[in-house]
Amino acid sequence: MKTFYVNARYLIVPVMTIATILGLFIGNYFAWLGVILFGLNTIVDTLTKNIHLRADFDDNGNSYGIKRLQYAVMYLMLPAFIFLQVILAWRLYQYTSVTSFETLSFLGLSYQSGITGFNLIGSVLSAGLWAGLGIIYGHELSHNRKEGFLVSRLIMALSGASHFTYAHVYNHHLDLGHEDDPATAPRGRNVYSHAWLSHAGQSQYSYDLEREKLKKQKKSFFSLSNKWILGYLYSLPSILLFVWAGGVLGVLSLTVIWAISNFLLEALNFMGHYGLIREKGKPVEHRHSWDNDNLFTSWFFIEIGRQGDHHVRGETYFWELDDVDAPNYGIGYFSLFVLTLFPPVFRRFTQKLLDDWDENKATVAEKEIANQFKNLSIS
Amino acid sequence: MKNLKAICAMIIWTAFSIFVLYSLGAHIHYREIIWAIPTSISLLIVHMINMIIYFTITGKEPYKWFKAS
């Protein structure tokens, strides 16, 4: 029973992704289901902000997590996210072809053929939000050294961010808490500028890495050995699908999906490390990440909120990550995400937490860097 | 400043590319696969060149924490 409970609790995103796909398929107002679910999750996350659980182990210290099951789920999210884009493309095709409205049936399930402009907007927003939330699987699999790494690249490519897989492991994890890591947001930066800077910075890391590597190998930059180029090529099927299905409207829709999903990804990076500082060359410790480990955030985001433990034990399975007394916002990702959308409110919220970090967790060198921010009136 | 320059250059490059695709009629023929494939490849290249424009003009400047010093 315990084994079932520990493994089933991580199925919230797969179930809700399927619900979003079904909503797009059924059509009419169900096209907005993905947006509604996102809103409901924010409420549930806020209501459960005070429930914090530890990782579950049996008496012998073994985890209840079933590796094969959890990996099968993560791998199956790739076809699920592809299907999400295919269903949206089908709706775009109907809209641009001015398909007439009628109720039809498929395998006993009634759906509305044809879609209004209003419901198409709902479909695009739903797909964008759930493509963005699905990025948690791209993140988790980026730490796999086998086939999972490629699956991660392919999941991220659906959002035009295949470069993430390399940059996350070889840049973010190694340079965390320092300006060499574009995914670490310094004090004073807002989530909007961070979303672009972190996205571009990670792509630039991958671009520079490949340029240097190919130069050493005396190969041309324009080669299929170039993983930066290859990563973008993985996104080509998505572009082709949306161009063919919707023309200009299809390109605009894909742009919105990529913008939303990358914004959500970078918002996670933003929340995970905002304002925390590490002296260059010093080891990454628990204090260099913010934990978000309330019940709903932990289960929904497959423990990605246990950043303190994750950054010290990067290859540990998510179901084994635990509370390590890292700095903690005390609220979940959904609630905190809403705060980040209002930068002055977010800064006011984090002020006391950062002051506490400076006072009780920072080393002398880290405090000196923190003081440089204060001297610039950034706190 | 470099950020602004880069974003201006990206807008100009994107506008020029869209103008070329529009002039060729890509927005009309997108359902013909013989048009859809090159249009998609063109859009991907436009995006990749946009990223390279940004990297080249800004370098590492946008990521510096203390620009004043």
Short mmCIF file of C-alpha atoms in Angstrom, two decimals:
data_model
loop_
_atom_site.label_atom_id
_atom_site.label_comp_id
_atom_site.label_asym_id
_atom_site.label_seq_id
_atom_site.Cartn_x
_atom_site.Cartn_y
_atom_site.Cartn_z
CA MET A 1 0.00 0.00 0.00
CA LYS A 2 2.82 2.37 0.93
CA THR A 3 4.57 1.54 -2.36
CA PHE A 4 1.39 2.38 -4.28
CA TYR A 5 0.95 5.66 -2.37
CA VAL A 6 4.55 6.80 -2.92
CA ASN A 7 4.47 6.07 -6.65
CA ALA A 8 0.92 7.14 -7.47
CA ARG A 9 1.31 10.59 -5.92
CA TYR A 10 3.67 11.63 -8.72
CA LEU A 11 1.05 11.01 -11.41
CA ILE A 12 -0.76 14.35 -11.05
CA VAL A 13 0.89 15.95 -14.11
CA PRO A 14 0.45 12.93 -16.42
CA VAL A 15 -3.25 12.66 -15.46
CA MET A 16 -3.86 16.41 -15.88
CA THR A 17 -1.94 16.48 -19.17
CA ILE A 18 -4.20 13.73 -20.51
CA ALA A 19 -7.22 15.70 -19.22
CA THR A 20 -5.94 18.79 -21.08
CA ILE A 21 -5.50 16.75 -24.27
CA LEU A 22 -9.05 15.40 -23.88
CA GLY A 23 -10.32 18.95 -23.32
CA LEU A 24 -8.75 20.07 -26.58
CA PHE A 25 -10.21 17.04 -28.32
CA ILE A 26 -13.76 17.47 -26.96
CA GLY A 27 -13.62 21.15 -27.86
CA ASN A 28 -16.05 23.97 -27.07
CA TYR A 29 -15.35 25.39 -23.58
CA PHE A 30 -13.41 22.24 -22.63
CA ALA A 31 -10.57 23.75 -24.63
CA TRP A 32 -9.95 25.95 -21.58
CA LEU A 33 -9.56 22.95 -19.24
CA GLY A 34 -5.75 23.28 -19.12
CA VAL A 35 -6.03 26.91 -18.00
CA ILE A 36 -8.70 26.06 -15.41
CA LEU A 37 -6.58 23.20 -14.02
CA PHE A 38 -3.62 25.57 -13.70
CA GLY A 39 -5.80 27.96 -11.69
CA LEU A 40 -7.16 25.15 -9.48
CA ASN A 41 -3.64 23.91 -8.82
CA THR A 42 -2.68 27.37 -7.59
CA ILE A 43 -5.54 27.25 -5.09
CA VAL A 44 -4.72 23.72 -3.89
CA ASP A 45 -1.03 24.63 -3.61
CA THR A 46 -1.88 27.65 -1.47
CA LEU A 47 -4.21 25.60 0.75
CA THR A 48 -1.53 22.96 1.39
CA LYS A 49 1.32 25.39 2.00
CA ASN A 50 1.73 24.28 5.60
CA ILE A 51 1.90 20.54 4.92
CA HIS A 52 5.48 19.39 4.56
CA LEU A 53 6.44 15.73 4.24
CA ARG A 54 9.77 13.92 4.24
CA ALA A 55 10.92 11.35 1.67
CA ASP A 56 9.60 7.85 2.40
CA PHE A 57 11.98 4.99 3.17
CA ASP A 58 11.32 1.57 4.70
CA ASP A 59 12.98 0.31 7.90
CA ASN A 60 16.06 -0.76 5.95
CA GLY A 61 16.46 2.69 4.41
CA ASN A 62 15.23 1.59 0.96
CA SER A 63 13.01 3.91 -1.05
CA TYR A 64 9.47 2.88 -1.96
CA GLY A 65 9.90 4.44 -5.41
CA ILE A 66 9.77 1.98 -8.32
CA LYS A 67 12.45 3.14 -10.74
CA ARG A 68 11.07 1.29 -13.78
CA LEU A 69 7.58 2.69 -13.26
CA GLN A 70 8.73 6.28 -12.72
CA TYR A 71 11.05 6.17 -15.74
CA ALA A 72 8.32 4.59 -17.90
CA VAL A 73 6.00 7.46 -16.93
CA MET A 74 8.67 10.06 -17.73
CA TYR A 75 9.43 8.48 -21.10
CA LEU A 76 5.71 8.25 -21.92
CA MET A 77 5.38 11.98 -21.32
CA LEU A 78 7.28 12.54 -24.59
CA PRO A 79 4.52 11.02 -26.78
CA ALA A 80 1.93 12.69 -24.52
CA PHE A 81 3.40 16.15 -25.18
CA ILE A 82 3.73 15.37 -28.90
CA PHE A 83 0.06 14.37 -28.89
CA LEU A 84 -0.82 17.65 -27.13
CA GLN A 85 0.75 19.57 -30.02
CA VAL A 86 -0.87 17.32 -32.65
CA ILE A 87 -4.35 17.86 -31.15
CA LEU A 88 -3.80 21.62 -31.05
CA ALA A 89 -2.57 21.55 -34.65
CA TRP A 90 -5.77 19.65 -35.59
CA ARG A 91 -7.82 22.44 -34.00
CA LEU A 92 -5.76 25.06 -35.86
CA TYR A 93 -6.38 23.17 -39.08
CA GLN A 94 -10.13 23.23 -38.40
CA TYR A 95 -10.11 26.94 -37.58
CA THR A 96 -8.10 27.97 -40.64
CA SER A 97 -10.21 25.67 -42.84
CA VAL A 98 -13.43 27.13 -41.39
CA THR A 99 -14.75 23.67 -40.47
CA SER A 100 -18.47 23.69 -39.74
CA PHE A 101 -19.67 23.16 -36.17
CA GLU A 102 -21.25 19.81 -35.43
CA THR A 103 -21.22 17.24 -32.66
CA LEU A 104 -19.49 14.03 -33.67
CA SER A 105 -18.45 10.88 -31.85
CA PHE A 106 -15.14 9.01 -31.68
CA LEU A 107 -14.90 5.70 -29.78
CA GLY A 108 -18.04 6.68 -27.90
CA LEU A 109 -16.68 10.10 -26.93
CA SER A 110 -18.63 13.11 -28.20
CA TYR A 111 -16.62 16.05 -29.46
CA GLN A 112 -17.33 19.27 -31.26
CA SER A 113 -15.96 19.57 -34.75
CA GLY A 114 -14.91 23.14 -35.55
CA ILE A 115 -13.65 25.72 -33.07
CA THR A 116 -14.32 29.39 -32.35
CA GLY A 117 -11.54 31.98 -32.10
CA PHE A 118 -12.20 32.33 -28.36
CA ASN A 119 -11.86 28.61 -27.72
CA LEU A 120 -8.79 28.44 -29.96
CA ILE A 121 -7.16 30.99 -27.64
CA GLY A 122 -8.06 28.69 -24.72
CA SER A 123 -6.55 25.73 -26.58
CA VAL A 124 -3.27 27.56 -27.22
CA LEU A 125 -3.02 28.77 -23.61
CA SER A 126 -3.85 25.29 -22.27
CA ALA A 127 -1.24 23.67 -24.51
CA GLY A 128 1.38 26.28 -23.60
CA LEU A 129 0.82 25.93 -19.85
CA TRP A 130 0.98 22.13 -19.90
CA ALA A 131 3.93 22.02 -22.29
CA GLY A 132 5.63 24.31 -19.75
CA LEU A 133 4.70 22.17 -16.75
CA GLY A 134 5.86 19.11 -18.67
CA ILE A 135 9.33 20.57 -18.73
CA ILE A 136 9.83 19.06 -15.25
CA TYR A 137 10.33 15.71 -17.01
CA GLY A 138 12.87 17.27 -19.37
CA HIS A 139 14.68 18.52 -16.28
CA GLU A 140 14.60 15.19 -14.44
CA LEU A 141 15.77 13.20 -17.45
CA SER A 142 18.62 15.63 -18.19
CA HIS A 143 20.37 14.04 -15.22
CA ASN A 144 20.19 10.58 -16.80
CA ARG A 145 23.36 9.54 -18.56
CA LYS A 146 21.70 6.97 -20.79
CA GLU A 147 18.72 7.20 -23.18
CA GLY A 148 16.93 9.52 -20.76
CA PHE A 149 19.24 12.35 -21.81
CA LEU A 150 18.03 12.11 -25.41
CA VAL A 151 14.39 11.91 -24.27
CA SER A 152 15.05 15.07 -22.24
CA ARG A 153 16.45 16.80 -25.34
CA LEU A 154 13.37 15.78 -27.34
CA ILE A 155 10.91 16.93 -24.64
CA MET A 156 12.70 20.28 -24.39
CA ALA A 157 12.78 20.57 -28.21
CA LEU A 158 8.98 20.64 -28.21
CA SER A 159 9.42 24.03 -26.53
CA GLY A 160 12.41 25.10 -28.66
CA ALA A 161 14.75 24.71 -25.69
CA SER A 162 16.79 21.59 -26.38
CA HIS A 163 19.94 23.48 -25.37
CA PHE A 164 18.64 23.33 -21.77
CA THR A 165 19.69 19.71 -21.30
CA TYR A 166 23.41 20.47 -21.72
CA ALA A 167 23.35 23.89 -20.10
CA HIS A 168 21.45 22.63 -17.06
CA VAL A 169 23.87 19.83 -16.24
CA TYR A 170 27.19 21.39 -17.26
CA ASN A 171 26.54 25.09 -16.59
CA HIS A 172 23.75 25.55 -14.04
CA HIS A 173 24.80 22.72 -11.72
CA LEU A 174 28.50 23.60 -11.82
CA ASP A 175 28.29 27.42 -11.75
CA LEU A 176 25.25 27.76 -9.48
CA GLY A 177 24.92 30.93 -7.42
CA HIS A 178 27.45 32.82 -9.54
CA GLU A 179 27.15 35.17 -12.51
CA ASP A 180 28.66 32.44 -14.73
CA ASP A 181 25.30 30.67 -14.39
CA PRO A 182 22.65 32.56 -16.37
CA ALA A 183 19.92 30.49 -14.68
CA THR A 184 20.74 31.98 -11.25
CA ALA A 185 18.82 35.23 -10.83
CA PRO A 186 20.78 37.94 -8.97
CA ARG A 187 19.03 40.17 -6.45
CA GLY A 188 16.95 42.89 -8.04
CA ARG A 189 16.24 41.05 -11.31
CA ASN A 190 12.57 40.41 -12.14
CA VAL A 191 11.17 37.19 -13.55
CA TYR A 192 10.40 38.75 -16.94
CA SER A 193 13.95 39.81 -17.76
CA HIS A 194 15.25 36.62 -16.14
CA ALA A 195 13.12 34.50 -18.47
CA TRP A 196 14.87 35.94 -21.52
CA LEU A 197 18.36 36.24 -20.04
CA SER A 198 18.34 32.71 -18.66
CA HIS A 199 16.96 31.25 -21.89
CA ALA A 200 19.45 33.12 -24.09
CA GLY A 201 22.33 32.54 -21.66
CA GLN A 202 21.81 28.79 -21.61
CA SER A 203 21.57 28.66 -25.40
CA GLN A 204 24.75 30.76 -25.59
CA TYR A 205 26.52 28.33 -23.25
CA SER A 206 25.64 25.42 -25.54
CA TYR A 207 26.59 27.47 -28.63
CA ASP A 208 30.03 28.41 -27.20
CA LEU A 209 30.62 24.85 -25.99
CA GLU A 210 29.97 23.38 -29.45
CA ARG A 211 31.96 26.10 -31.26
CA GLU A 212 35.02 25.42 -29.09
CA LYS A 213 34.62 21.65 -29.34
CA LEU A 214 34.31 21.64 -33.14
CA LYS A 215 37.24 24.05 -33.46
CA LYS A 216 39.43 21.63 -31.49
CA GLN A 217 38.20 18.74 -33.64
CA LYS A 218 38.90 20.84 -36.77
CA LYS A 219 35.31 20.33 -37.91
CA SER A 220 32.99 22.88 -39.45
CA PHE A 221 30.54 24.67 -37.14
CA PHE A 222 27.81 23.75 -39.64
CA SER A 223 27.77 20.07 -38.90
CA LEU A 224 25.39 17.51 -37.45
CA SER A 225 28.06 16.95 -34.79
CA ASN A 226 27.06 20.41 -33.54
CA LYS A 227 24.67 19.67 -30.68
CA TRP A 228 23.47 23.29 -30.56
CA ILE A 229 22.31 23.06 -34.19
CA LEU A 230 21.03 19.51 -33.69
CA GLY A 231 18.97 20.67 -30.68
CA TYR A 232 17.18 23.28 -32.78
CA LEU A 233 16.70 20.74 -35.59
CA TYR A 234 14.81 18.55 -33.09
CA SER A 235 12.26 21.41 -32.97
CA LEU A 236 11.73 21.35 -36.74
CA PRO A 237 8.86 18.78 -36.71
CA SER A 238 6.88 21.03 -34.33
CA ILE A 239 7.44 24.06 -36.56
CA LEU A 240 6.46 22.10 -39.67
CA LEU A 241 3.30 20.79 -37.97
CA PHE A 242 2.13 24.27 -36.96
CA VAL A 243 3.10 25.93 -40.27
CA TRP A 244 1.20 23.30 -42.22
CA ALA A 245 -1.83 23.26 -39.91
CA GLY A 246 -2.29 26.98 -39.38
CA GLY A 247 0.01 29.08 -41.57
CA VAL A 248 0.58 32.49 -39.97
CA LEU A 249 -1.84 31.63 -37.15
CA GLY A 250 0.02 28.36 -36.59
CA VAL A 251 3.36 30.18 -36.28
CA LEU A 252 1.81 32.66 -33.85
CA SER A 253 0.32 29.80 -31.81
CA LEU A 254 3.64 27.96 -31.60
CA THR A 255 5.36 31.21 -30.62
CA VAL A 256 2.88 31.62 -27.75
CA ILE A 257 3.38 27.98 -26.66
CA TRP A 258 7.16 28.35 -26.68
CA ALA A 259 6.96 31.69 -24.86
CA ILE A 260 4.67 30.33 -22.11
CA SER A 261 6.54 27.06 -21.64
CA ASN A 262 9.96 28.73 -21.53
CA PHE A 263 8.63 31.39 -19.18
CA LEU A 264 7.43 28.68 -16.78
CA LEU A 265 10.78 26.87 -17.03
CA GLU A 266 12.75 30.01 -16.29
CA ALA A 267 10.34 31.01 -13.53
CA LEU A 268 11.28 27.71 -11.85
CA ASN A 269 14.97 28.58 -12.20
CA PHE A 270 14.20 32.07 -10.90
CA MET A 271 12.39 30.78 -7.82
CA GLY A 272 14.97 28.07 -7.19
CA HIS A 273 17.94 30.37 -6.65
CA TYR A 274 16.84 34.01 -6.57
CA GLY A 275 19.37 36.19 -4.74
CA LEU A 276 21.49 33.34 -3.37
CA ILE A 277 25.22 33.70 -3.76
CA ARG A 278 28.16 31.31 -3.99
CA GLU A 279 31.80 32.27 -4.10
CA LYS A 280 33.41 31.06 -7.35
CA GLY A 281 35.34 27.84 -6.87
CA LYS A 282 33.67 26.90 -3.59
CA PRO A 283 31.49 23.77 -3.42
CA VAL A 284 27.74 23.92 -4.02
CA GLU A 285 26.00 23.45 -0.70
CA HIS A 286 22.41 23.16 0.49
CA ARG A 287 22.29 26.86 1.32
CA HIS A 288 22.69 27.82 -2.36
CA SER A 289 19.14 26.84 -3.32
CA TRP A 290 15.63 27.59 -2.15
CA ASP A 291 13.47 24.64 -1.20
CA ASN A 292 9.75 24.58 -2.04
CA ASP A 293 8.56 21.38 -0.47
CA ASN A 294 4.94 21.71 0.59
CA LEU A 295 2.78 18.70 -0.18
CA PHE A 296 1.21 19.72 -3.48
CA THR A 297 4.36 21.29 -4.95
CA SER A 298 6.38 18.18 -4.03
CA TRP A 299 3.95 15.76 -5.63
CA PHE A 300 3.02 17.87 -8.64
CA PHE A 301 6.57 18.91 -9.56
CA ILE A 302 8.03 15.47 -8.80
CA GLU A 303 10.12 16.89 -5.94
CA ILE A 304 11.87 19.45 -8.14
CA GLY A 305 11.33 21.85 -5.24
CA ARG A 306 13.85 19.97 -3.12
CA GLN A 307 16.53 22.04 -4.83
CA GLY A 308 18.91 22.03 -1.85
CA ASP A 309 19.31 18.25 -1.95
CA HIS A 310 19.06 18.05 -5.74
CA HIS A 311 21.99 20.42 -6.30
CA VAL A 312 24.24 18.52 -3.92
CA ARG A 313 23.16 15.04 -5.12
CA GLY A 314 22.30 15.79 -8.77
CA GLU A 315 21.93 12.18 -9.87
CA THR A 316 19.65 11.13 -7.02
CA TYR A 317 16.21 9.93 -8.13
CA PHE A 318 13.55 12.54 -7.43
CA TRP A 319 11.57 10.25 -5.10
CA GLU A 320 14.62 9.95 -2.82
CA LEU A 321 15.25 13.69 -2.45
CA ASP A 322 14.63 14.94 1.06
CA ASP A 323 14.49 17.98 3.31
CA VAL A 324 18.08 19.09 3.99
CA ASP A 325 17.37 22.31 5.89
CA ALA A 326 18.01 24.43 2.82
CA PRO A 327 16.57 27.97 2.76
CA ASN A 328 12.83 27.61 2.36
CA TYR A 329 10.25 30.04 1.01
CA GLY A 330 7.59 28.33 3.12
CA ILE A 331 5.09 28.34 0.24
CA GLY A 332 4.70 26.23 -2.87
CA TYR A 333 5.71 26.95 -6.47
CA PHE A 334 2.23 27.86 -7.73
CA SER A 335 1.68 30.43 -4.96
CA LEU A 336 5.22 31.80 -5.30
CA PHE A 337 4.86 31.97 -9.09
CA VAL A 338 1.91 34.32 -8.68
CA LEU A 339 4.08 36.56 -6.46
CA THR A 340 6.92 36.62 -9.01
CA LEU A 341 4.51 38.08 -11.57
CA PHE A 342 4.44 41.22 -9.39
CA PRO A 343 8.15 42.02 -8.92
CA PRO A 344 7.77 44.60 -6.08
CA VAL A 345 5.58 42.15 -4.12
CA PHE A 346 8.03 39.31 -4.73
CA ARG A 347 11.00 41.45 -3.62
CA ARG A 348 9.17 42.49 -0.46
CA PHE A 349 8.36 38.83 0.24
CA THR A 350 11.96 37.68 -0.22
CA GLN A 351 13.57 40.62 1.61
CA LYS A 352 13.35 39.12 5.11
CA LEU A 353 14.35 35.69 3.83
CA LEU A 354 17.44 37.08 2.11
CA ASP A 355 18.37 39.14 5.16
CA ASP A 356 18.14 35.97 7.21
CA TRP A 357 20.27 34.12 4.66
CA ASP A 358 22.92 36.83 4.74
CA GLU A 359 22.92 36.81 8.53
CA ASN A 360 22.82 33.09 9.25
CA LYS A 361 23.85 31.08 6.20
CA ALA A 362 26.26 33.14 4.09
CA THR A 363 30.03 32.88 4.41
CA VAL A 364 32.14 36.02 4.82
CA ALA A 365 32.92 36.11 1.09
CA GLU A 366 29.25 35.59 0.18
CA LYS A 367 28.27 38.38 2.56
CA GLU A 368 30.72 40.70 0.80
CA ILE A 369 29.01 40.01 -2.54
CA ALA A 370 25.62 40.55 -0.88
CA ASN A 371 26.90 43.90 0.39
CA GLN A 372 27.83 44.91 -3.16
CA PHE A 373 24.15 44.51 -4.05
CA LYS A 374 23.19 46.57 -1.01
CA ASN A 375 25.65 49.31 -2.04
CA LEU A 376 23.81 49.48 -5.36
CA SER A 377 20.55 49.79 -3.38
CA ILE A 378 19.57 46.30 -4.47
CA SER A 379 18.52 44.05 -1.63
CA MET B 1 22.84 49.36 -24.20
CA LYS B 2 24.19 46.28 -25.96
CA ASN B 3 20.92 44.53 -25.08
CA LEU B 4 18.93 47.26 -26.82
CA LYS B 5 21.21 47.16 -29.87
CA ALA B 6 20.86 43.38 -30.08
CA ILE B 7 17.07 43.48 -29.77
CA CYS B 8 16.87 46.15 -32.51
CA ALA B 9 19.07 44.05 -34.79
CA MET B 10 16.91 40.98 -34.09
CA ILE B 11 13.71 42.89 -34.88
CA ILE B 12 15.16 44.20 -38.16
CA TRP B 13 16.39 40.72 -39.18
CA THR B 14 13.04 39.11 -38.26
CA ALA B 15 11.03 41.81 -40.09
CA PHE B 16 13.22 41.40 -43.19
CA SER B 17 12.82 37.61 -43.13
CA ILE B 18 9.05 37.84 -42.71
CA PHE B 19 8.91 40.33 -45.59
CA VAL B 20 10.81 37.91 -47.85
CA LEU B 21 8.58 34.96 -46.88
CA TYR B 22 5.50 37.11 -47.38
CA SER B 23 6.73 38.34 -50.78
CA LEU B 24 7.25 34.75 -51.87
CA GLY B 25 3.68 33.88 -50.83
CA ALA B 26 4.61 31.44 -48.05
CA HIS B 27 1.53 32.58 -46.07
CA ILE B 28 -0.76 31.47 -48.90
CA HIS B 29 0.79 28.14 -49.89
CA TYR B 30 1.49 26.75 -46.39
CA ARG B 31 -0.79 23.71 -46.89
CA GLU B 32 1.33 22.48 -49.80
CA ILE B 33 4.03 20.36 -48.24
CA ILE B 34 6.55 21.53 -50.85
CA TRP B 35 6.06 25.03 -49.38
CA ALA B 36 5.55 24.06 -45.75
CA ILE B 37 8.93 22.32 -45.42
CA PRO B 38 11.15 25.16 -46.73
CA THR B 39 9.03 27.71 -44.86
CA SER B 40 9.55 25.80 -41.60
CA ILE B 41 13.28 25.43 -42.21
CA SER B 42 13.48 29.16 -43.00
CA LEU B 43 11.68 30.07 -39.77
CA LEU B 44 13.99 27.85 -37.75
CA ILE B 45 17.05 29.44 -39.38
CA VAL B 46 15.61 32.92 -38.71
CA HIS B 47 15.26 31.97 -35.03
CA MET B 48 18.79 30.52 -34.81
CA ILE B 49 20.31 33.57 -36.51
CA ASN B 50 18.39 35.76 -34.06
CA MET B 51 20.05 33.93 -31.18
CA ILE B 52 23.50 34.28 -32.81
CA ILE B 53 22.87 38.02 -33.34
CA TYR B 54 22.10 38.34 -29.63
CA PHE B 55 25.19 36.35 -28.56
CA THR B 56 27.48 38.28 -30.90
CA ILE B 57 26.33 41.78 -29.97
CA THR B 58 25.91 41.35 -26.22
CA GLY B 59 28.66 38.84 -25.43
CA LYS B 60 28.63 38.13 -21.69
CA GLU B 61 27.51 41.62 -20.69
CA PRO B 62 23.84 40.84 -19.88
CA TYR B 63 24.88 38.23 -17.33
CA LYS B 64 27.24 40.43 -15.29
CA TRP B 65 25.82 41.05 -11.84
CA PHE B 66 27.65 44.32 -11.26
CA LYS B 67 27.67 46.27 -14.50
CA ALA B 68 28.63 49.57 -12.87
CA SER B 69 31.92 48.26 -11.48
#
